Amino acid sequence: MKRRTRINYTPDQKAIIWDRYKQGDSLQDIARMFDRYHSSIMPTIHQTGGYHPLVRKRHPLALSLDEREEISRALVEKITPERFNQCVASIG
């Protein structure tokens, strides 16, 4: 049997895999769509126990990258506590 290269499924391909799995298609049928063996589909399905993984989202109170960067710059500049409080207040 010829050895195949490893495939990293894109998010779109994973969405197709999950949709077909939810419709009741077998792993063999899903794998044939990608010209693969069912063993290449199994990790995607079994990684979460057969349930579609939840879409990750940040908590509303979590700081964004820009906000963290602004705070980091303020700390590096060693500004006064009053100015730092103004900086933080302008963010939130």
Short mmCIF file of C-alpha atoms in Angstrom, two decimals:
data_model
loop_
_atom_site.label_atom_id
_atom_site.label_comp_id
_atom_site.label_asym_id
_atom_site.label_seq_id
_atom_site.Cartn_x
_atom_site.Cartn_y
_atom_site.Cartn_z
CA MET A 1 0.00 0.00 0.00
CA LYS A 2 1.32 3.41 -0.94
CA ARG A 3 1.99 5.77 1.96
CA ARG A 4 0.06 9.02 1.77
CA THR A 5 1.19 12.39 3.02
CA ARG A 6 -0.38 13.79 6.17
CA ILE A 7 -3.34 16.05 5.57
CA ASN A 8 -4.24 19.00 7.77
CA TYR A 9 -7.89 19.71 7.15
CA THR A 10 -8.86 23.34 6.69
CA PRO A 11 -11.72 24.79 8.76
CA ASP A 12 -13.97 24.54 5.68
CA GLN A 13 -13.10 20.87 5.21
CA LYS A 14 -13.71 20.20 8.90
CA ALA A 15 -17.12 21.88 8.60
CA ILE A 16 -17.94 19.53 5.72
CA ILE A 17 -16.76 16.54 7.76
CA TRP A 18 -18.96 17.55 10.70
CA ASP A 19 -21.98 18.23 8.49
CA ARG A 20 -21.70 14.86 6.78
CA TYR A 21 -21.11 13.09 10.10
CA LYS A 22 -24.18 14.78 11.57
CA GLN A 23 -26.23 13.62 8.56
CA GLY A 24 -25.26 10.07 9.43
CA ASP A 25 -22.69 9.36 6.72
CA SER A 26 -20.09 6.76 7.59
CA LEU A 27 -16.46 7.69 8.09
CA GLN A 28 -15.66 5.65 4.97
CA ASP A 29 -18.03 7.76 2.86
CA ILE A 30 -16.72 11.02 4.28
CA ALA A 31 -13.11 9.94 3.74
CA ARG A 32 -13.82 9.03 0.11
CA MET A 33 -14.84 12.65 -0.52
CA PHE A 34 -11.26 13.66 0.31
CA ASP A 35 -9.68 10.60 -1.34
CA ARG A 36 -8.48 9.40 2.07
CA TYR A 37 -8.91 6.45 4.41
CA HIS A 38 -11.37 6.61 7.28
CA SER A 39 -8.48 6.67 9.74
CA SER A 40 -7.65 10.22 8.61
CA ILE A 41 -11.17 11.38 9.51
CA MET A 42 -11.40 9.62 12.88
CA PRO A 43 -9.17 12.03 14.87
CA THR A 44 -11.31 14.99 13.82
CA ILE A 45 -14.48 13.27 15.02
CA HIS A 46 -13.16 11.45 18.09
CA GLN A 47 -11.13 14.38 19.44
CA THR A 48 -14.32 15.85 20.93
CA GLY A 49 -16.13 12.60 21.59
CA GLY A 50 -18.23 12.81 18.44
CA TYR A 51 -19.68 16.22 19.29
CA HIS A 52 -19.07 19.27 17.12
CA PRO A 53 -16.63 21.55 19.02
CA LEU A 54 -18.00 24.86 20.23
CA VAL A 55 -16.93 28.03 18.50
CA ARG A 56 -14.46 29.81 20.74
CA LYS A 57 -15.20 33.38 21.71
CA ARG A 58 -13.48 35.78 24.04
CA HIS A 59 -15.08 36.92 27.27
CA PRO A 60 -16.45 40.46 26.91
CA LEU A 61 -14.26 41.69 29.77
CA ALA A 62 -11.04 40.28 28.27
CA LEU A 63 -8.64 42.87 26.92
CA SER A 64 -7.93 42.99 23.21
CA LEU A 65 -4.41 42.82 21.82
CA ASP A 66 -4.36 46.60 21.25
CA GLU A 67 -5.47 47.27 24.81
CA ARG A 68 -2.81 44.96 26.25
CA GLU A 69 -0.20 46.60 24.04
CA GLU A 70 -1.20 50.07 25.27
CA ILE A 71 -0.92 48.99 28.91
CA SER A 72 2.44 47.34 28.22
CA ARG A 73 3.80 50.52 26.66
CA ALA A 74 2.56 52.57 29.60
CA LEU A 75 4.33 50.24 32.04
CA VAL A 76 7.58 50.38 30.07
CA GLU A 77 7.50 54.18 30.04
CA LYS A 78 7.24 54.13 33.84
CA ILE A 79 4.56 56.79 33.85
CA THR A 80 2.98 58.13 37.02
CA PRO A 81 0.15 56.14 38.61
CA GLU A 82 -2.33 58.94 37.80
CA ARG A 83 -1.42 58.88 34.12
CA PHE A 84 -1.57 55.08 34.12
CA ASN A 85 -5.08 55.21 35.60
CA GLN A 86 -6.09 57.65 32.86
CA CYS A 87 -4.68 55.27 30.27
CA VAL A 88 -6.61 52.32 31.71
CA ALA A 89 -9.79 54.39 32.04
CA SER A 90 -9.60 55.40 28.38
CA ILE A 91 -9.46 51.73 27.41
CA GLY A 92 -12.46 50.53 29.36
#
